[in-house]
Short mmCIF file of C-alpha atoms in Angstrom, two decimals:
data_model
loop_
_atom_site.label_atom_id
_atom_site.label_comp_id
_atom_site.label_asym_id
_atom_site.label_seq_id
_atom_site.Cartn_x
_atom_site.Cartn_y
_atom_site.Cartn_z
CA MET A 40 9.88 -5.11 12.35
CA PHE A 41 13.19 -5.27 10.32
CA VAL A 42 15.76 -3.51 12.59
CA GLY A 43 17.68 -5.81 15.06
CA ILE A 44 19.78 -5.89 17.91
CA CYS A 45 23.61 -6.06 17.43
CA PRO A 46 25.32 -8.29 20.19
CA ARG A 47 26.60 -6.64 23.25
CA ARG A 48 29.97 -5.44 22.75
CA PRO A 49 32.63 -5.62 25.80
CA CYS A 50 33.05 -2.68 28.11
CA ALA A 51 34.92 0.55 27.17
CA PRO A 52 37.84 1.38 29.49
CA GLY A 53 36.80 2.64 32.48
CA GLY A 54 33.74 0.18 32.53
CA SER A 55 31.13 1.81 30.52
CA VAL A 56 29.41 -0.06 28.25
CA PRO A 57 29.70 2.01 24.55
CA PRO A 58 26.30 2.25 22.63
CA THR A 59 25.41 -0.32 20.70
CA PRO A 60 24.81 0.18 16.87
CA ARG A 61 21.40 -0.90 15.33
CA GLN A 62 21.59 -3.27 12.74
CA PHE A 63 19.44 -2.15 9.85
CA LEU A 64 17.58 -5.55 7.80
CA GLY A 65 19.00 -8.05 10.15
CA ARG A 66 17.46 -11.11 10.00
CA LEU A 67 13.54 -11.58 11.88
CA PRO A 68 12.95 -13.34 14.55
CA LEU A 69 11.01 -16.70 14.14
CA PRO A 70 7.49 -15.06 15.16
CA GLU A 71 8.01 -12.13 12.85
CA ARG A 72 9.14 -14.40 9.84
CA ARG A 73 6.03 -16.80 10.07
CA PHE A 74 3.57 -13.92 10.56
CA LEU A 75 5.44 -11.85 7.50
CA ALA A 76 4.92 -15.34 5.43
CA ASP A 77 1.57 -15.31 6.13
CA ALA A 78 0.72 -11.70 4.94
CA LEU A 79 2.33 -12.11 2.37
CA ARG A 80 1.05 -15.18 0.79
CA ALA A 81 -2.07 -13.77 0.08
CA GLU A 82 -0.78 -10.43 -0.74
CA THR A 83 1.18 -12.48 -3.32
CA VAL A 84 -1.68 -14.60 -5.13
CA GLY A 85 -3.86 -10.98 -5.03
CA GLY A 86 -0.90 -9.34 -6.44
CA ILE A 87 -0.45 -12.20 -9.27
CA LEU A 88 -4.69 -11.68 -9.58
CA LEU A 89 -3.96 -8.00 -9.83
CA LEU A 90 -1.56 -8.49 -12.50
CA ALA A 91 -4.14 -10.48 -14.40
CA ALA A 92 -7.10 -8.09 -13.89
CA ALA A 93 -4.96 -5.56 -15.64
CA VAL A 94 -3.88 -7.36 -18.40
CA VAL A 95 -7.49 -8.23 -19.01
CA ALA A 96 -8.45 -4.82 -18.61
CA LEU A 97 -6.21 -3.33 -21.46
CA VAL A 98 -7.46 -6.13 -23.61
CA TRP A 99 -11.26 -5.60 -22.86
CA ALA A 100 -10.95 -1.85 -23.08
CA ASN A 101 -8.63 -1.99 -26.22
CA VAL A 102 -10.60 -4.63 -28.04
CA TRP A 103 -13.92 -3.76 -27.10
CA PRO A 104 -14.50 -0.73 -26.00
CA GLY A 105 -17.86 -0.08 -26.13
CA SER A 106 -18.52 -2.96 -23.96
CA TYR A 107 -15.82 -2.24 -21.26
CA THR A 108 -17.82 1.56 -21.46
CA GLN A 109 -20.93 0.39 -21.15
CA VAL A 110 -20.40 -2.53 -18.07
CA SER A 111 -17.95 0.30 -15.82
CA GLY A 112 -20.88 3.17 -16.33
CA PHE A 113 -23.83 0.76 -15.52
CA HIS A 114 -25.94 1.85 -12.65
CA ILE A 115 -26.25 -0.36 -9.56
CA GLY A 116 -28.13 0.89 -6.57
CA PHE A 117 -30.87 2.60 -5.28
CA ASP A 118 -31.60 6.68 -5.24
CA THR A 119 -32.09 7.29 -1.63
CA PRO A 120 -31.06 10.13 0.64
CA LEU A 121 -27.77 8.70 0.64
CA HIS A 122 -27.45 8.76 -3.38
CA LEU A 123 -26.07 5.29 -3.55
CA ASP A 124 -27.19 4.79 -7.18
CA LEU A 125 -23.23 4.37 -8.59
CA THR A 126 -21.68 2.72 -11.27
CA VAL A 127 -19.94 0.15 -11.33
CA GLU A 128 -16.97 1.57 -11.79
CA SER A 129 -17.56 4.18 -8.71
CA TRP A 130 -18.54 0.67 -6.74
CA ALA A 131 -15.32 -0.75 -7.10
CA GLN A 132 -13.33 2.43 -6.51
CA ASP A 133 -15.49 3.48 -3.44
CA GLY A 134 -16.63 0.06 -2.21
CA LEU A 135 -14.64 -2.28 -2.75
CA LEU A 136 -11.31 -0.30 -1.94
CA ALA A 137 -12.73 0.56 1.28
CA VAL A 138 -12.04 -3.11 2.15
CA PHE A 139 -8.78 -2.87 0.98
CA PHE A 140 -7.87 0.60 3.37
CA PHE A 141 -9.82 -1.59 6.23
CA VAL A 142 -7.08 -4.04 5.99
CA ALA A 143 -4.53 -1.44 5.65
CA GLY A 144 -5.68 0.23 8.80
CA ILE A 145 -5.78 -2.94 10.43
CA GLU A 146 -2.19 -3.37 9.54
CA LEU A 147 -1.12 -0.43 10.69
CA LYS A 148 -2.79 -0.85 13.90
CA ARG A 149 -0.86 -4.15 14.91
CA GLU A 150 2.36 -1.89 13.93
CA LEU A 151 1.60 0.61 15.95
CA VAL A 152 0.45 -1.38 18.97
CA SER A 153 3.25 -4.59 18.67
CA GLY A 154 5.03 -3.96 15.50
CA GLU A 155 7.92 -2.07 14.04
CA LEU A 156 6.03 1.16 14.25
CA ARG A 157 5.79 0.78 18.47
CA ASP A 158 9.73 1.48 18.66
CA PRO A 159 10.38 5.38 18.22
CA ARG A 160 13.95 4.46 17.12
CA ALA A 161 13.44 1.39 15.14
CA ALA A 162 9.95 3.19 13.49
CA ALA A 163 12.51 6.31 12.18
CA LEU A 164 14.02 4.66 9.47
CA PRO A 165 10.61 3.03 7.57
CA VAL A 166 8.68 6.16 8.61
CA ILE A 167 11.12 8.55 7.03
CA ALA A 168 12.01 6.10 4.38
CA ALA A 169 7.95 6.16 3.30
CA VAL A 170 7.95 10.10 3.98
CA CYS A 171 10.86 10.99 1.55
CA GLY A 172 9.01 8.73 -0.77
CA VAL A 173 5.94 10.43 -0.83
CA ALA A 174 7.39 13.83 -1.02
CA LEU A 175 10.27 13.49 -3.72
CA PRO A 176 7.90 11.91 -6.29
CA ALA A 177 5.55 14.73 -5.38
CA VAL A 178 8.15 17.52 -5.89
CA VAL A 179 9.46 15.47 -9.13
CA TYR A 180 5.85 16.27 -10.32
CA THR A 181 5.23 19.60 -9.52
CA VAL A 182 8.81 20.59 -10.82
CA VAL A 183 7.50 19.19 -14.17
CA ASN A 184 4.26 20.57 -14.51
CA SER A 185 5.20 23.98 -12.84
CA GLY A 186 5.19 25.48 -16.79
CA PRO A 187 2.51 26.20 -19.25
CA GLY A 188 0.52 23.43 -19.98
CA GLY A 189 1.33 21.61 -16.74
CA HIS A 190 -1.29 20.27 -14.09
CA PRO A 191 0.01 20.72 -11.01
CA ALA A 192 -3.36 19.22 -9.15
CA GLY A 193 -1.75 15.39 -10.16
CA TRP A 194 0.94 15.54 -7.64
CA ALA A 195 -0.16 12.85 -5.42
CA VAL A 196 -0.67 10.68 -8.11
CA PRO A 197 3.05 8.97 -8.11
CA THR A 198 3.42 9.09 -4.26
CA ALA A 199 1.47 5.53 -3.55
CA THR A 200 3.33 2.27 -3.78
CA ASP A 201 1.40 -0.84 -4.36
CA ILE A 202 2.94 -3.66 -2.38
CA ALA A 203 0.48 -6.20 -3.95
CA PHE A 204 1.70 -5.41 -7.70
CA ALA A 205 5.09 -5.44 -6.43
CA LEU A 206 4.90 -8.73 -4.51
CA GLY A 207 3.02 -10.26 -7.52
CA VAL A 208 6.05 -9.17 -10.23
CA LEU A 209 8.50 -10.78 -7.43
CA ALA A 210 6.22 -14.10 -7.77
CA VAL A 211 6.28 -13.86 -11.83
CA VAL A 212 10.15 -13.60 -11.81
CA GLY A 213 10.83 -15.88 -8.97
CA THR A 214 13.19 -13.87 -7.09
CA HIS A 215 14.18 -15.29 -3.50
CA LEU A 216 14.00 -12.06 -1.67
CA PRO A 217 15.14 -12.55 1.96
CA SER A 218 12.30 -11.53 4.79
CA SER A 219 14.06 -8.69 6.01
CA LEU A 220 13.99 -6.87 2.68
CA ARG A 221 10.25 -8.15 1.97
CA ALA A 222 9.28 -6.78 5.74
CA PHE A 223 11.04 -3.23 5.07
CA LEU A 224 9.09 -3.48 1.92
CA LEU A 225 5.86 -4.41 3.75
CA THR A 226 6.42 -1.46 6.50
CA LEU A 227 7.23 1.17 3.68
CA ALA A 228 4.01 0.11 2.00
CA VAL A 229 2.07 0.46 5.56
CA VAL A 230 3.16 4.10 6.21
CA ASP A 231 2.67 4.76 2.74
CA ASP A 232 -0.96 3.96 2.69
CA LEU A 233 -1.34 5.93 5.84
CA ILE A 234 0.10 8.97 3.92
CA ALA A 235 -2.16 8.19 1.18
CA ILE A 236 -5.67 7.76 3.07
CA LEU A 237 -4.51 11.28 4.76
CA ILE A 238 -3.83 12.63 1.43
CA ILE A 239 -7.05 11.49 0.13
CA ALA A 240 -9.00 13.23 3.17
CA VAL A 241 -7.68 16.79 2.66
CA PHE A 242 -6.99 17.26 -0.43
CA TYR A 243 -9.47 15.42 -2.22
CA SER A 244 -13.12 15.85 -0.43
CA SER A 245 -15.29 18.45 -1.31
CA GLY A 246 -18.64 19.51 -0.80
CA ILE A 247 -18.41 18.19 3.12
CA LYS A 248 -21.85 17.85 4.61
CA GLY A 249 -22.23 18.08 7.93
CA TRP A 250 -24.92 15.99 9.32
CA ALA A 251 -23.37 13.12 7.43
CA LEU A 252 -20.18 13.54 8.64
CA GLY A 253 -21.41 13.78 12.54
CA ALA A 254 -23.49 10.70 11.95
CA ALA A 255 -20.55 8.85 10.39
CA ALA A 256 -18.20 9.89 12.90
CA ALA A 257 -20.71 8.64 15.98
CA GLY A 258 -21.00 5.72 13.92
CA LEU A 259 -17.58 5.00 14.55
CA VAL A 260 -17.88 5.92 18.18
CA LEU A 261 -20.36 3.28 18.57
CA PHE A 262 -18.13 0.94 16.72
CA HIS A 263 -15.24 1.89 19.36
CA LEU A 264 -17.69 0.96 22.34
CA LEU A 265 -18.73 -2.51 21.17
CA GLN A 266 -15.04 -2.79 20.58
CA ARG A 267 -14.02 -1.66 24.12
CA PHE A 268 -16.75 -3.70 25.55
CA ARG A 269 -16.04 -7.05 24.03
CA VAL A 270 -19.35 -7.49 22.25
CA ARG A 271 -18.87 -10.09 19.40
CA GLY A 272 -20.95 -10.76 16.54
CA TRP A 273 -20.46 -10.19 12.77
CA TYR A 274 -23.93 -9.50 12.40
CA LEU A 275 -23.34 -6.29 14.57
CA TYR A 276 -20.17 -4.58 12.97
CA VAL A 277 -21.06 -5.36 9.44
CA PRO A 278 -24.00 -3.94 9.20
CA LEU A 279 -22.70 -1.00 11.32
CA GLY A 280 -19.62 -0.61 8.81
CA LEU A 281 -22.01 -0.33 5.93
CA VAL A 282 -23.72 2.32 7.76
CA VAL A 283 -20.86 4.27 8.45
CA TRP A 284 -19.50 3.36 4.73
CA ALA A 285 -22.37 5.09 3.50
CA LEU A 286 -22.44 8.08 5.58
CA THR A 287 -18.94 9.15 4.64
CA HIS A 288 -19.92 8.68 1.10
CA GLU A 289 -22.64 11.04 1.55
CA ALA A 290 -20.50 13.49 3.51
CA GLY A 291 -18.13 14.04 0.92
CA VAL A 292 -15.39 12.81 2.54
CA HIS A 293 -13.65 9.70 0.10
CA ALA A 294 -15.47 6.65 1.40
CA THR A 295 -12.39 4.46 1.73
CA VAL A 296 -11.58 6.70 4.69
CA ALA A 297 -14.29 5.24 6.42
CA GLY A 298 -12.41 1.81 5.82
CA VAL A 299 -9.17 2.52 7.11
CA ALA A 300 -10.87 4.38 10.14
CA MET A 301 -12.35 1.02 11.37
CA GLY A 302 -9.72 -0.78 10.68
CA LEU A 303 -7.38 1.52 13.17
CA LEU A 304 -10.62 0.84 15.92
CA LEU A 305 -10.12 -2.96 15.61
CA ARG A 306 -8.28 -4.50 19.07
CA CYS A 307 -4.90 -5.52 19.22
CA ASP A 308 -5.01 -6.88 22.25
CA ARG A 309 -4.82 -10.38 22.97
CA GLU A 310 -7.26 -11.91 25.37
CA PRO A 311 -5.43 -14.20 28.25
CA GLY A 312 -4.88 -17.44 26.41
CA ALA A 313 -5.25 -16.62 23.10
CA GLU A 314 -2.79 -17.09 20.21
CA HIS A 315 -4.26 -14.10 18.17
CA SER A 316 -5.86 -10.58 18.94
CA LEU A 317 -9.19 -9.91 17.22
CA ALA A 318 -7.82 -7.42 15.19
CA GLU A 319 -5.23 -10.61 13.30
CA GLN A 320 -8.30 -12.98 13.20
CA VAL A 321 -10.72 -10.09 11.06
CA GLU A 322 -7.55 -9.34 8.90
CA HIS A 323 -6.67 -13.11 8.39
CA GLN A 324 -10.63 -13.34 6.95
CA VAL A 325 -10.80 -10.19 5.49
CA ARG A 326 -7.39 -9.98 3.52
CA PRO A 327 -8.23 -12.90 0.74
CA PHE A 328 -11.31 -11.08 0.23
CA SER A 329 -9.46 -7.71 -0.47
CA ALA A 330 -6.40 -9.14 -2.14
CA GLY A 331 -8.17 -11.79 -3.91
CA PHE A 332 -11.26 -10.30 -5.26
CA CYS A 333 -11.58 -6.38 -4.11
CA VAL A 334 -8.51 -5.24 -5.82
CA PRO A 335 -8.60 -6.91 -9.05
CA VAL A 336 -11.93 -6.14 -9.71
CA PHE A 337 -10.79 -2.23 -9.01
CA ALA A 338 -8.14 -2.67 -11.14
CA LEU A 339 -10.55 -4.19 -14.21
CA PHE A 340 -12.55 -1.24 -14.35
CA ALA A 341 -9.82 1.32 -13.47
CA ALA A 342 -6.86 0.06 -15.71
CA GLY A 343 -8.98 0.49 -19.01
CA VAL A 344 -7.09 3.43 -20.98
CA PRO A 345 -5.92 3.41 -24.39
CA VAL A 346 -3.03 1.83 -25.71
CA ASN A 347 -2.29 2.85 -28.94
CA ALA A 348 0.67 4.48 -30.80
CA HIS A 349 -1.36 8.22 -30.34
CA ALA A 350 -1.77 7.55 -26.51
CA LEU A 351 1.84 6.34 -25.91
CA ALA A 352 3.03 9.27 -27.69
CA GLN A 353 1.08 11.86 -25.25
CA VAL A 354 2.43 10.00 -22.46
CA PHE A 355 6.24 11.00 -23.61
CA THR A 356 5.05 14.11 -25.00
CA HIS A 357 2.50 16.17 -21.74
CA ALA A 358 3.54 17.43 -18.65
CA THR A 359 1.26 15.57 -16.38
CA PRO A 360 2.01 11.83 -17.93
CA ILE A 361 5.87 12.66 -17.58
CA GLY A 362 5.45 14.05 -14.52
CA VAL A 363 3.56 11.04 -13.40
CA MET A 364 6.39 8.28 -14.89
CA LEU A 365 9.15 10.36 -13.50
CA GLY A 366 7.77 10.63 -10.15
CA LEU A 367 7.60 6.91 -9.99
CA LEU A 368 10.92 5.81 -11.41
CA LEU A 369 13.22 8.49 -10.18
CA GLY A 370 11.34 10.05 -7.25
CA LYS A 371 10.04 6.85 -5.27
CA SER A 372 13.77 5.12 -6.23
CA LEU A 373 15.51 8.12 -5.00
CA GLY A 374 13.40 9.08 -1.85
CA VAL A 375 13.26 5.76 -0.37
CA PHE A 376 16.69 5.20 -0.71
CA GLY A 377 17.72 8.42 0.54
CA GLY A 378 15.91 8.53 3.14
CA SER A 379 16.85 5.30 4.50
CA TRP A 380 20.59 5.89 3.74
CA LEU A 381 20.24 9.30 5.85
CA THR A 382 18.43 7.86 8.44
CA ALA A 383 20.54 5.28 8.65
CA ARG A 384 23.95 7.03 8.56
CA PHE A 385 22.58 9.97 11.48
CA THR A 386 21.30 7.13 13.51
CA ARG A 387 24.28 5.23 13.61
CA ALA A 388 22.74 2.17 12.55
CA GLU A 389 24.90 -0.89 10.70
CA LEU A 390 23.59 -2.47 7.55
CA ASN A 391 23.09 -6.14 8.05
CA PRO A 392 26.19 -7.55 6.70
CA GLU A 393 24.85 -10.32 4.46
CA LEU A 394 23.31 -7.24 2.45
CA THR A 395 24.42 -4.41 0.44
CA TRP A 396 23.04 -0.85 -0.22
CA SER A 397 22.09 -1.93 -3.65
CA ASP A 398 19.94 -4.40 -2.39
CA LEU A 399 17.97 -1.52 -0.61
CA PHE A 400 18.15 0.39 -3.85
CA SER A 401 16.76 -2.46 -5.78
CA VAL A 402 13.85 -2.55 -3.32
CA SER A 403 13.62 1.15 -3.61
CA VAL A 404 13.18 0.64 -7.03
CA LEU A 405 10.42 -1.76 -6.87
CA SER A 406 8.06 0.63 -4.64
CA GLY A 407 7.77 3.02 -7.56
CA ILE A 408 5.47 0.66 -8.62
CA GLY A 409 2.39 2.52 -8.23
CA PHE A 410 -0.85 0.98 -9.09
CA THR A 411 -4.23 0.60 -6.93
CA VAL A 412 -3.80 3.91 -5.10
CA SER A 413 -2.39 5.41 -7.99
CA LEU A 414 -5.06 4.41 -10.30
CA LEU A 415 -7.50 6.18 -7.73
CA ILE A 416 -5.88 9.53 -6.93
CA SER A 417 -5.48 9.79 -10.73
CA GLU A 418 -9.60 9.75 -10.95
CA LEU A 419 -10.16 11.74 -7.85
CA ALA A 420 -7.48 14.84 -9.11
CA PHE A 421 -8.34 15.28 -12.90
CA ALA A 422 -12.24 14.57 -12.75
CA PRO A 423 -14.27 15.40 -14.52
CA ASP A 424 -11.47 15.52 -17.63
CA HIS A 425 -11.24 12.49 -18.85
CA ALA A 426 -8.69 12.70 -21.20
CA LEU A 427 -6.18 13.99 -18.22
CA VAL A 428 -7.38 11.05 -16.39
CA GLU A 429 -6.75 8.30 -19.16
CA GLN A 430 -3.21 10.27 -19.93
CA SER A 431 -2.19 10.11 -15.76
CA LYS A 432 -3.55 6.29 -15.92
CA GLU A 433 -1.22 5.46 -18.72
CA ALA A 434 1.55 7.04 -17.03
CA VAL A 435 1.05 5.03 -14.09
CA LEU A 436 1.10 1.96 -15.91
CA VAL A 437 3.80 2.77 -18.27
CA GLY A 438 5.95 3.75 -15.22
CA SER A 439 4.92 1.12 -12.96
CA LEU A 440 5.90 -1.47 -15.82
CA VAL A 441 9.38 0.62 -16.12
CA CYS A 442 10.10 -0.29 -12.48
CA ALA A 443 9.12 -3.56 -12.48
CA VAL A 444 11.57 -4.14 -15.37
CA LEU A 445 14.61 -2.41 -13.91
CA ALA A 446 13.93 -3.67 -10.19
CA THR A 447 13.53 -7.29 -11.58
CA LEU A 448 16.79 -6.63 -13.26
CA LEU A 449 18.55 -5.74 -10.47
CA LEU A 450 17.31 -8.21 -8.04
CA ARG A 451 18.26 -11.28 -10.28
CA ARG A 452 21.68 -9.85 -11.03
CA ARG A 453 22.00 -11.03 -6.72
CA ASN A 454 19.35 -13.69 -6.83
CA ARG A 455 22.07 -16.21 -5.84
CA VAL A 456 22.74 -14.93 -2.89
CA TYR A 457 19.11 -14.26 -1.97
CA ARG A 458 18.64 -17.57 -2.67
CA ALA A 459 21.07 -18.68 -0.17
CA LEU A 460 19.86 -16.26 2.64
CA SER A 461 16.35 -17.81 2.38
CA ASP A 462 17.07 -21.14 2.54
CA GLN A 463 19.18 -20.43 5.82
CA GLU A 464 16.09 -18.73 7.33
CA ASP A 465 14.10 -21.81 6.20
CA ALA A 466 16.36 -24.35 7.54
CA SER A 467 16.59 -21.96 10.71
CA THR A 468 12.53 -22.31 11.21
CA ALA A 469 12.61 -25.98 10.49
#
């Protein structure tokens, strides 16, 4: 998505053509810019709603804590063999986030089929940057929590990037980030989401029920066959999706796995004469619901933690929250930037001359905003220790806020350059 090819160079002596270096963070072609603009528009609006929901959650939980606990703990559903009598908070966590990961699965499928991840050479840089941006925060957290009083189980909390929150910050502060940097951030987040769902599926699934897991797998096979034979009709897919989700939930695997699995199974090939593939059409329809409703509602019932002198003192004095904050601020920033720089160095990719490595470092700091998935993993890693869950969530909020402020300062320093680049892109689009 963000790697372009430099112009062909003249032949070397003897008639051979020297290898053409790839350009890192080059300007995107027009079709890619249009797709990126559509994708980021919904995410940006969703990010602003996410910020608003987090603020409402904090105010609600601290001003009227009794009502917040009562509403989030209210049970909805019915006690069936699939155990769907869940609290409002659990419905938001297991149900609404499954829609979020469904969209993430579609994004990943598109990247693998027709996007940047299709070409192994072009995919190497964002994939390695994302892997390093997951590995280093986990290492930082583990080191901090390796001594007495530490809780190593939370190593995955600071590993995730929240693209909606990051774009919401960009929209609020008014930075004119060029499309190549936004595309890098989006591709990074897509790979990041895949790693996150693998972590959730492998490390935070317990009490697996074979019959439910097998039935869920059969449902996914049926979903795939319906896709393969071009069967259409939402009245078939929506009930089937709900059944697969419920069976996955009952199986002991986190229900969001069902969402990403169905997203990956959607067809990304275009029918003859069609402007968009089925996956793109579904993503266009579902993304506003995911970004505008599902994720903000999840944040509303996940971000409500105490904010007072005692709670903040614990964040800066206990190993668990310190590990989370340092993982987001240092681990993410250095992991993404270091992975990108090393990969570009050893693949001989040339940085777009219109940008500098400091621009990439600023975006790397922005990737330390880990909100939605980090809050989810906090619930999974430390349950049923409510105090640790709250400390971890408070650290996610503080760490994300610090990353947002620092990235804003770094990006605003170059905002005049970004505005000029954005104006050039807009002029070439017109």
